[in-house]
XYZ file of C-alpha atoms in Angstrom:
682
model
C 5.423 -5.712 0.574
C 6.550 -4.670 4.016
C 10.007 -3.633 2.973
C 8.972 -0.892 0.502
C 6.580 0.495 3.100
C 9.398 0.499 5.668
C 11.699 2.278 3.234
C 9.054 4.940 2.662
C 8.684 5.455 6.404
C 12.463 5.686 6.798
C 12.649 8.257 4.032
C 9.809 10.244 5.590
C 11.574 10.213 8.965
C 14.921 11.168 7.408
C 13.321 14.091 5.582
C 11.703 15.282 8.810
C 15.036 15.104 10.690
C 16.886 16.979 7.917
C 14.282 19.742 7.857
C 14.385 20.090 11.652
C 18.205 20.148 11.626
C 18.188 22.794 8.871
C 15.734 24.951 10.831
C 17.918 24.676 13.935
C 21.176 25.085 12.009
C 22.358 21.797 13.553
C 25.055 20.777 11.086
C 26.377 17.829 13.130
C 22.972 16.118 13.374
C 22.368 16.458 9.650
C 25.840 15.159 8.781
C 25.327 12.175 11.123
C 22.090 11.308 9.354
C 23.801 11.722 5.976
C 26.447 9.203 7.074
C 23.779 6.689 8.172
C 21.976 7.062 4.844
C 25.218 6.368 2.979
C 25.797 3.246 5.116
C 22.218 2.018 4.657
C 22.220 2.840 0.948
C 18.731 4.330 1.207
C 18.952 7.116 -1.379
C 16.566 8.557 -3.881
C 16.087 11.974 -5.493
C 13.890 13.204 -2.630
C 16.523 12.477 0.014
C 19.254 13.969 -2.150
C 17.209 17.148 -2.631
C 16.599 17.448 1.111
C 20.309 17.005 1.775
C 21.070 19.801 -0.724
C 18.494 21.993 1.013
C 19.931 21.151 4.457
C 23.537 21.960 3.553
C 22.525 25.130 1.688
C 20.540 26.427 4.674
C 23.501 25.679 6.954
C 25.760 27.699 4.650
C 27.794 24.687 3.534
C 27.368 25.123 -0.195
C 30.472 23.069 -0.981
C 28.849 20.013 0.617
C 25.553 20.800 -1.096
C 27.366 20.843 -4.435
C 29.037 17.492 -3.671
C 25.619 15.928 -3.024
C 24.326 17.471 -6.260
C 27.286 16.192 -8.308
C 26.958 12.664 -6.847
C 23.264 12.310 -7.750
C 22.645 9.622 -10.377
C 19.415 11.368 -11.306
C 18.401 15.006 -10.814
C 15.164 16.878 -11.323
C 14.276 20.576 -11.563
C 13.940 20.766 -7.776
C 17.601 19.693 -7.406
C 18.819 22.546 -9.574
C 16.459 25.088 -8.051
C 17.525 24.258 -4.471
C 21.230 24.625 -5.223
C 20.715 27.784 -7.302
C 18.651 29.310 -4.489
C 21.413 28.442 -2.019
C 24.004 30.161 -4.178
C 21.715 33.185 -4.618
C 21.072 33.559 -0.868
C 24.856 33.590 -0.317
C 25.426 36.147 -3.066
C 27.208 33.617 -5.297
C 25.213 34.488 -8.392
C 27.932 33.473 -10.848
C 28.017 29.978 -9.333
C 24.243 29.883 -9.668
C 24.474 30.717 -13.364
C 27.218 28.123 -13.883
C 24.683 25.414 -12.984
C 22.844 26.176 -16.222
C 25.597 24.237 -17.983
C 24.237 21.120 -16.218
C 21.114 20.629 -18.281
C 20.087 17.209 -16.990
C 17.951 18.525 -14.145
C 15.396 20.273 -16.356
C 14.291 23.910 -16.490
C 10.887 24.764 -15.048
C 9.510 28.202 -14.188
C 11.209 28.220 -10.756
C 14.645 27.348 -12.134
C 14.268 29.905 -14.901
C 13.193 32.656 -12.515
C 16.201 31.863 -10.276
C 18.508 31.964 -13.305
C 17.116 35.271 -14.587
C 17.371 36.799 -11.093
C 21.026 35.742 -10.998
C 21.687 37.455 -14.348
C 20.069 40.593 -12.933
C 22.339 40.552 -9.893
C 25.505 40.221 -11.995
C 24.126 42.690 -14.599
C 24.561 40.097 -17.377
C 22.214 41.471 -20.026
C 23.234 38.994 -22.737
C 22.666 35.915 -20.578
C 19.441 37.407 -19.254
C 18.151 37.811 -22.806
C 19.087 34.199 -23.577
C 17.103 33.028 -20.550
C 14.191 35.204 -21.644
C 14.359 33.717 -25.122
C 14.343 30.170 -23.709
C 11.341 31.052 -21.525
C 9.424 32.300 -24.584
C 10.212 29.131 -26.570
C 9.293 26.897 -23.631
C 6.023 28.740 -23.092
C 7.081 29.849 -19.616
C 7.421 33.593 -20.243
C 3.901 34.279 -18.998
C 4.510 32.491 -15.681
C 4.357 35.136 -12.960
C 7.734 34.224 -11.366
C 9.513 34.240 -14.731
C 7.732 37.383 -15.945
C 8.718 39.398 -12.854
C 12.287 38.098 -12.897
C 12.691 39.080 -16.562
C 11.269 42.544 -15.887
C 13.585 43.013 -12.898
C 16.568 41.846 -14.973
C 15.983 44.415 -17.724
C 15.562 47.177 -15.117
C 18.759 46.177 -13.295
C 20.681 45.990 -16.574
C 19.526 49.535 -17.485
C 17.563 48.424 -20.557
C 14.346 50.247 -19.753
C 13.028 50.005 -23.323
C 13.089 46.197 -23.082
C 11.558 46.411 -19.600
C 8.758 48.616 -20.944
C 7.971 46.059 -23.678
C 7.677 43.304 -21.060
C 5.672 45.578 -18.753
C 3.102 46.231 -21.498
C 2.004 42.598 -21.164
C 1.264 42.806 -17.429
C -2.312 41.784 -16.679
C -4.002 43.568 -13.803
C -1.981 45.184 -11.022
C 1.222 43.430 -9.999
C 3.021 45.263 -7.194
C 6.403 43.665 -7.960
C 6.221 44.702 -11.634
C 5.236 48.284 -10.829
C 7.905 48.579 -8.124
C 10.604 47.305 -10.499
C 9.615 49.793 -13.181
C 9.593 52.806 -10.844
C 12.964 51.918 -9.329
C 14.399 51.175 -12.778
C 13.402 54.593 -14.097
C 14.590 56.357 -10.929
C 17.966 54.612 -11.017
C 18.434 55.881 -14.581
C 17.225 59.388 -13.683
C 14.315 59.004 -16.143
C 11.738 60.863 -14.074
C 9.208 61.112 -16.898
C 9.092 57.322 -17.056
C 8.641 56.935 -13.303
C 5.926 59.624 -13.399
C 3.914 57.573 -15.896
C 4.144 54.440 -13.744
C 3.218 56.297 -10.546
C 0.218 57.870 -12.276
C -1.039 54.447 -13.348
C -0.574 53.134 -9.784
C -2.617 55.777 -8.017
C -5.904 53.943 -8.544
C -4.544 50.771 -6.945
C -3.371 52.113 -3.580
C -5.086 49.337 -1.650
C -2.936 46.746 -3.426
C 0.399 48.440 -2.721
C 2.938 46.631 -0.561
C 5.518 48.395 1.570
C 8.012 48.295 -1.323
C 5.468 50.205 -3.436
C 5.363 52.976 -0.850
C 9.156 53.123 -0.765
C 9.313 53.284 -4.578
C 6.627 55.974 -4.942
C 8.144 58.052 -2.143
C 11.486 57.755 -3.943
C 9.799 59.193 -7.027
C 8.343 62.052 -4.948
C 11.805 62.765 -3.504
C 13.444 62.819 -6.945
C 10.708 65.045 -8.406
C 10.523 67.175 -5.225
C 6.769 66.560 -5.430
C 5.805 67.514 -1.881
C 2.035 67.469 -2.542
C 2.045 63.878 -3.823
C 4.468 62.958 -1.033
C 2.114 64.045 1.739
C -0.761 62.237 -0.006
C 1.267 59.023 -0.057
C 2.148 59.638 3.601
C -1.579 59.902 4.403
C -2.219 56.549 2.699
C 0.675 54.989 4.606
C -0.821 56.268 7.863
C -4.096 54.486 7.074
C -2.202 51.199 6.749
C 0.093 51.978 9.720
C 3.010 51.546 7.343
C 4.684 54.743 8.519
C 5.997 52.559 11.365
C 7.760 50.275 8.878
C 11.465 51.150 9.012
C 11.806 51.117 5.200
C 8.711 53.237 4.567
C 9.661 55.529 7.460
C 13.152 56.029 6.043
C 11.655 56.766 2.605
C 9.360 59.368 4.200
C 12.354 60.971 5.902
C 14.205 61.079 2.572
C 11.195 62.518 0.729
C 10.629 65.326 3.252
C 14.334 66.134 3.306
C 14.616 66.428 -0.465
C 11.432 68.517 -0.559
C 13.110 71.008 1.845
C 10.988 70.066 4.855
C 13.693 68.932 7.278
C 11.551 69.238 10.405
C 8.811 67.087 8.856
C 11.546 64.578 8.069
C 12.510 64.563 11.732
C 8.881 64.016 12.782
C 8.627 61.021 10.438
C 11.842 59.704 11.965
C 10.746 60.195 15.582
C 7.635 57.981 15.267
C 9.640 54.951 14.102
C 9.519 52.313 16.850
C 12.803 50.811 15.640
C 15.457 53.085 14.258
C 18.293 51.462 12.343
C 21.393 52.963 10.760
C 19.468 53.560 7.506
C 16.792 55.697 9.177
C 19.359 57.610 11.256
C 21.390 58.311 8.129
C 18.267 59.368 6.226
C 17.312 62.034 8.781
C 20.935 63.236 9.000
C 20.916 63.563 5.212
C 17.660 65.554 5.367
C 19.237 68.075 7.744
C 22.423 68.187 5.693
C 20.545 68.840 2.448
C 18.736 71.734 4.121
C 22.025 73.216 5.410
C 21.176 72.406 9.043
C 24.653 71.063 9.566
C 24.830 71.410 13.344
C 21.565 69.473 13.705
C 22.934 66.731 11.446
C 26.052 66.392 13.600
C 23.966 66.358 16.780
C 21.973 63.463 15.324
C 25.248 61.646 14.680
C 26.115 61.959 18.363
C 22.582 60.893 19.389
C 22.831 57.831 17.158
C 26.063 56.730 18.814
C 24.514 57.314 22.247
C 21.711 54.939 21.213
C 24.276 52.288 20.378
C 23.682 52.311 16.612
C 26.946 51.869 14.732
C 27.519 54.292 11.821
C 28.154 52.859 8.368
C 30.080 54.413 5.490
C 27.032 56.437 4.368
C 26.569 57.882 7.877
C 30.210 58.930 8.073
C 29.986 60.516 4.616
C 26.956 62.621 5.666
C 28.646 63.662 8.920
C 31.840 64.665 7.095
C 29.862 66.697 4.548
C 28.086 68.437 7.449
C 31.509 69.358 8.845
C 32.359 70.704 5.391
C 29.288 72.938 5.483
C 30.430 74.382 8.817
C 34.137 74.399 7.900
C 34.500 72.527 11.206
C 38.036 71.241 10.746
C 38.488 70.087 14.345
C 35.284 68.029 14.342
C 36.137 66.708 10.886
C 39.549 65.552 12.125
C 37.862 63.713 14.998
C 35.500 62.009 12.574
C 38.459 61.089 10.390
C 40.030 59.298 13.351
C 36.751 57.447 14.000
C 36.617 56.425 10.351
C 40.132 55.023 10.605
C 39.338 53.030 13.770
C 36.059 51.653 12.407
C 37.640 50.359 9.203
C 35.604 52.556 6.845
C 38.619 54.496 5.585
C 38.787 52.651 2.259
C 35.180 53.355 1.245
C 34.945 55.718 -1.717
C 32.084 57.747 -0.201
C 34.042 58.298 3.003
C 37.198 59.296 1.148
C 35.247 61.814 -0.908
C 33.582 63.112 2.268
C 36.979 63.605 3.916
C 38.280 65.447 0.858
C 35.219 67.700 0.815
C 35.553 68.424 4.526
C 39.244 69.311 4.329
C 38.803 71.386 1.171
C 35.915 73.449 2.554
C 37.624 73.826 5.907
C 40.603 75.520 4.287
C 43.057 72.603 4.369
C 43.507 71.761 0.697
C 46.828 70.062 1.533
C 45.015 67.490 3.685
C 42.414 67.027 0.946
C 45.223 66.154 -1.464
C 46.763 63.791 1.100
C 43.464 61.887 1.314
C 43.160 61.895 -2.473
C 46.521 60.256 -3.111
C 45.896 57.672 -0.361
C 42.528 56.511 -1.775
C 42.638 52.976 -3.238
C 39.810 53.879 -5.620
C 38.863 57.240 -7.103
C 35.843 58.195 -9.152
C 34.954 61.328 -11.091
C 33.669 62.909 -7.850
C 37.114 62.468 -6.272
C 38.806 64.233 -9.179
C 36.139 66.970 -9.202
C 36.700 67.633 -5.502
C 40.407 68.196 -6.091
C 39.918 70.365 -9.182
C 37.161 72.545 -7.700
C 38.936 72.595 -4.315
C 42.144 73.934 -5.845
C 40.169 76.489 -7.880
C 38.216 77.610 -4.810
C 41.472 78.120 -2.908
C 42.923 80.222 -5.723
C 45.368 77.476 -6.727
C 44.451 77.604 -10.397
C 47.661 76.023 -11.721
C 47.235 73.049 -9.414
C 43.602 72.744 -10.551
C 44.671 72.566 -14.191
C 47.391 70.019 -13.369
C 44.798 67.854 -11.606
C 42.521 68.120 -14.648
C 45.250 66.951 -17.016
C 46.086 64.086 -14.626
C 42.415 63.136 -14.669
C 42.454 62.952 -18.468
C 45.663 60.891 -18.370
C 43.929 58.461 -15.991
C 41.186 58.017 -18.651
C 38.489 59.386 -16.329
C 35.746 61.062 -18.365
C 35.097 64.638 -17.130
C 31.606 65.552 -15.926
C 29.527 68.734 -15.827
C 31.083 69.684 -12.475
C 34.626 69.056 -13.745
C 34.347 71.816 -16.319
C 32.936 74.252 -13.758
C 36.188 73.839 -11.827
C 38.331 73.955 -14.956
C 36.699 77.120 -16.292
C 36.958 78.723 -12.867
C 40.696 77.968 -12.883
C 40.999 79.404 -16.400
C 39.297 82.558 -15.140
C 41.863 82.954 -12.371
C 44.733 82.448 -14.814
C 43.236 84.646 -17.541
C 43.298 81.779 -20.089
C 40.650 83.067 -22.494
C 41.470 80.949 -25.575
C 41.863 77.747 -23.536
C 38.569 78.343 -21.751
C 36.675 78.832 -25.013
C 38.244 75.598 -26.312
C 37.007 73.673 -23.270
C 33.564 75.290 -23.516
C 32.958 74.953 -27.245
C 34.997 71.880 -28.205
C 35.984 69.538 -25.396
C 32.620 69.640 -23.610
C 30.904 68.818 -26.895
C 33.303 65.897 -27.465
C 32.377 64.287 -24.138
C 28.666 64.971 -24.609
C 28.167 67.710 -22.009
C 25.856 70.619 -22.758
C 27.153 73.844 -21.170
C 24.971 75.229 -18.391
C 24.666 78.551 -16.659
C 27.498 77.667 -14.227
C 29.905 77.297 -17.154
C 28.696 80.499 -18.798
C 29.007 82.342 -15.497
C 32.639 81.176 -15.238
C 33.240 82.558 -18.732
C 31.736 85.879 -17.682
C 34.093 85.887 -14.703
C 37.030 85.186 -17.010
C 36.169 88.028 -19.382
C 35.704 90.318 -16.399
C 38.998 89.225 -14.885
C 40.932 90.262 -17.994
C 39.061 93.572 -18.193
C 36.854 92.787 -21.213
C 33.732 94.069 -19.483
C 31.739 95.052 -22.584
C 32.416 91.634 -24.100
C 31.268 90.029 -20.843
C 27.994 91.951 -21.041
C 27.430 90.760 -24.635
C 28.285 87.205 -23.618
C 25.575 87.274 -20.931
C 22.971 88.503 -23.409
C 23.995 86.249 -26.322
C 24.048 83.051 -24.249
C 20.579 83.554 -22.775
C 21.750 83.869 -19.179
C 20.397 87.384 -18.824
C 18.209 86.166 -15.955
C 21.195 84.695 -14.077
C 21.814 87.119 -11.233
C 25.155 85.490 -10.411
C 26.578 86.373 -13.839
C 25.422 89.985 -13.549
C 26.855 90.224 -10.016
C 30.227 89.013 -11.315
C 30.175 91.766 -13.920
C 29.093 94.338 -11.323
C 31.994 93.384 -9.024
C 34.435 93.793 -11.886
C 32.972 97.188 -12.745
C 34.010 98.218 -9.248
C 37.477 96.668 -9.633
C 38.094 98.433 -12.975
C 36.251 101.599 -11.846
C 33.833 101.421 -14.782
C 31.065 103.035 -12.793
C 28.890 103.878 -15.807
C 28.548 100.233 -16.829
C 28.314 99.334 -13.149
C 25.210 101.473 -12.642
C 23.579 99.956 -15.746
C 24.357 96.412 -14.565
C 23.073 97.196 -11.075
C 19.777 98.373 -12.546
C 19.553 95.095 -14.483
C 20.092 93.060 -11.309
C 17.547 95.049 -9.342
C 14.961 94.425 -12.051
C 15.513 90.690 -11.520
C 15.857 90.844 -7.735
C 14.605 94.186 -6.362
C 15.739 93.361 -2.829
C 19.250 92.091 -3.639
C 21.269 93.484 -0.767
C 24.639 92.750 -2.421
C 23.826 94.985 -5.371
C 22.858 97.895 -3.136
C 26.108 97.482 -1.189
C 28.230 97.415 -4.369
C 26.391 100.454 -5.729
C 26.979 102.270 -2.461
C 30.656 101.226 -2.527
C 31.111 102.603 -6.053
C 29.527 105.896 -5.090
C 31.646 106.124 -1.942
C 34.875 105.381 -3.842
C 33.989 108.124 -6.295
C 33.256 110.473 -3.338
C 29.667 110.749 -4.576
C 28.033 110.881 -1.158
C 24.804 112.069 -2.716
C 24.748 108.746 -4.568
C 25.305 106.872 -1.308
C 22.379 108.759 0.244
C 20.202 107.908 -2.757
C 21.055 104.195 -2.536
C 20.316 104.156 1.175
C 16.991 105.909 0.547
C 16.021 103.201 -1.952
C 16.987 100.559 0.600
C 14.784 102.146 3.260
C 11.860 102.456 0.853
C 12.108 98.772 -0.068
C 12.768 97.658 3.504
C 16.187 96.261 2.540
C 18.778 96.151 5.303
C 22.411 95.193 4.990
C 23.161 92.255 7.295
C 25.990 92.938 9.727
C 29.352 91.409 8.981
C 29.725 88.295 11.110
C 32.929 86.266 11.505
C 33.547 83.179 13.589
C 36.552 81.140 14.611
C 37.007 77.688 16.189
C 39.351 77.710 19.177
C 39.540 74.471 21.086
C 36.082 72.930 21.168
C 34.284 76.293 21.105
C 33.101 78.578 18.327
C 33.547 82.305 18.955
C 31.334 84.674 16.949
C 32.110 88.339 16.278
C 29.883 91.003 14.748
C 31.276 94.193 13.235
C 31.306 97.130 15.636
C 29.720 95.080 18.434
C 31.998 95.042 21.470
C 30.189 92.364 23.454
C 32.772 89.574 23.704
C 33.839 88.910 27.320
C 37.493 89.329 26.303
C 36.958 92.519 24.297
C 39.521 94.488 26.309
C 42.315 92.032 25.438
C 41.096 91.846 21.816
C 41.110 95.644 21.483
C 44.575 95.859 22.990
C 45.845 93.191 20.582
C 44.218 94.942 17.599
C 45.795 98.280 18.466
C 49.174 96.548 18.737
C 48.707 94.879 15.342
C 47.560 98.098 13.635
C 50.649 99.921 14.924
C 52.897 97.111 13.654
C 51.412 97.015 10.146
C 51.353 100.803 9.840
C 55.103 100.643 10.329
C 55.403 98.499 7.169
C 53.030 100.523 4.994
C 49.410 99.970 6.074
C 47.134 102.915 5.341
C 43.447 102.579 6.343
C 41.187 102.430 3.273
C 38.440 104.915 4.121
C 36.682 104.283 0.787
C 35.098 101.112 2.170
C 33.391 103.079 4.964
C 29.917 103.882 3.728
C 29.320 106.705 6.181
C 30.188 110.362 5.567
C 32.031 110.800 8.854
C 35.404 112.125 10.004
C 38.558 110.155 9.128
C 39.301 109.418 12.782
C 35.876 107.852 13.189
C 36.351 105.919 9.944
C 39.606 104.430 11.221
C 37.949 103.275 14.441
C 35.062 101.852 12.397
C 37.515 99.850 10.253
C 39.370 98.462 13.265
C 36.244 96.778 14.609
C 35.337 94.849 11.479
C 34.364 91.313 12.461
C 37.215 89.548 10.649
C 39.802 91.704 12.438
C 38.186 90.935 15.809
C 38.191 87.202 15.057
C 41.826 87.333 13.912
C 42.993 89.156 17.032
C 41.192 86.603 19.201
C 42.778 83.759 17.232
C 46.255 85.215 17.676
C 45.650 85.462 21.426
C 44.496 81.858 21.819
C 46.377 79.698 19.303
C 49.974 78.419 19.509
C 52.694 80.334 17.682
C 52.984 79.245 14.071
C 49.522 77.619 13.960
C 47.299 78.364 10.976
C 44.274 80.527 11.822
C 40.969 79.703 10.118
C 38.236 82.365 9.999
C 34.754 82.207 8.470
C 32.780 85.277 7.346
C 29.181 85.602 6.129
C 29.929 88.450 3.666
C 32.833 89.286 1.377
C 36.012 90.386 3.063
C 36.415 94.144 2.553
C 39.390 95.731 0.790
C 40.792 97.242 3.974
C 40.625 93.981 5.957
C 42.181 92.097 3.046
C 45.217 94.396 3.008
C 45.447 94.472 6.807
C 45.322 90.676 7.172
C 47.999 90.252 4.481
C 50.320 92.545 6.466
C 49.384 90.889 9.770
C 50.450 87.550 8.259
C 53.879 89.127 7.743
C 54.368 90.626 11.223
C 53.073 87.483 12.988
C 54.613 84.886 10.605
C 51.249 83.138 10.456
C 49.219 81.488 7.705
C 45.689 82.904 7.817
C 42.794 81.317 5.945
C 39.616 83.361 5.534
C 36.546 81.746 3.963
C 34.162 84.525 2.956
C 30.923 84.479 0.957
C 32.810 84.083 -2.331
C 35.952 82.002 -1.845
C 38.914 81.086 0.323
C 41.677 83.587 0.916
C 44.805 81.637 1.866
C 47.174 84.329 3.100
C 50.800 83.695 3.983
C 53.831 85.985 3.965
C 51.754 88.924 2.718
C 50.489 87.029 -0.367
C 46.879 85.926 -0.921
C 45.771 83.044 -3.125
C 43.177 85.310 -4.793
C 45.999 87.494 -6.195
C 44.142 90.489 -4.722
C 41.436 90.368 -7.413
C 38.638 89.704 -4.957
């Protein structure tokens, strides 16, 4: 009788040693004990299971599997331990492969592990089979199995099946509610998530931190600021705003609800800030066009010793794109290369966006062809980037290459394609894409597509048809479409239609400064100074003021800002001298000042001086003084470039042999050798 008791004590001691070794990660001690057990021959299912657990926790799943395979008898615990080990190491397919070994039995724990594995590999068919087995075995109502099945359907994007399972939930189960909200949000089904959130509101006391993250995600997607601040108040009561996951969700919610400074306040109170929370607050600033603040946060994060990940770099690069900060973007690109994040799709797309919006479409294409993987966003960036730079033929070539690569176009793709068609005057092709191809790929045209079509009709001079198109396609409230038509009325000198269109715009937006400026321009070009006076009177009565033209240029690490007619730059004497030299040079090859763009009834000599001090000319002269010969000059402007500056800069590109890129409020003007990418239409 003593020997069995001694064996039990030995087993108890061995189990205790294995558990202690697993907790300490002491592989050598556990392997030594395993060897002694083999020598002594003291083995049973309990010791085998503890050995599997030990090796799994030490990350030696190969050894755990050898123990499992050598067992003469297995139970459900054996299978569950090995499946859990595979799951914790991300080897979900290996976990599912164990289901072929049916001799260890399937209880609720094994089934829940199996269903979770199918969710992680998005295997809907196998998940359904497991669900079916659970129903037959009477285990479907077990809480572990129930939640795993619900999670599986949500992960596999079968929300109808998930809803059927969810209908059987009894009482409030935080895991079930969280899965449903996240499932609906991942699919973009905001109505579904709204219904779940509404049913959760009476159970706030039972929420866990994941519930707060899920509900705040719903608020962010719906831009429901009121509900968001209510959820924040509840989180404050539980002190959960200090949880890094809840805090990051609060930052995201405030950012997407256009409250960037509230997002920063939620970020500042976090006692521990990780890369996720830093990236969330950077994203909030980026989404609210506070690009400089986003980049400052990037620097602060690095000063705190937090390493950026691929998402952080993508946000920083997109902030550079918003500022057209090519120099900073190049520096970030070098950091991306050194950190090993170059191959990430998000980072590649961010680099393309930065280069494209900073006026270097060639570098954007270089990144594109070097990317190991491309998605529809990558193709869209090239197509829209080419179109925005006036390279319509290249945009169409990229589109056809996209189709050849079997990438399905998206909503954004056709915005770029139709914009390119507008630049090329391809009316029939554009209507084919709008009415046929978009329908074939299941895309419903939106106002952006219709606005491109209006631009196309305007570009080819079919202004009356463009007006009918706006009315017939129910975009009569789209100010952008009317503005496009108004601009073309000025180009084609159809001032009668222009006045009617301007009145339409001012009914929609009475304080639209651009419309007043275009109206004033049309009157000035027609020498109707009484009309100019009338427009200016209306502007005064409504309190509308034209913002000054502002241009800025990056030279070295500094940004230099110039405002039209303001002579406040410390180097204004040198700039003026350079401008006078340039004006003399381009007059010699045919430049004649365009007085029609001067909206003041003053003498011609005063008009010429007024034109010389436009902000883009000041920025260009400064750039020519402070950049190496042959270097491309990049200028940003807050308004459209005027006709006179456009002609002058084209001629300056000839006399200086420089490429000059001007990004104004409408598009890029890539000017080289006296030719502009906009073909002078804009």
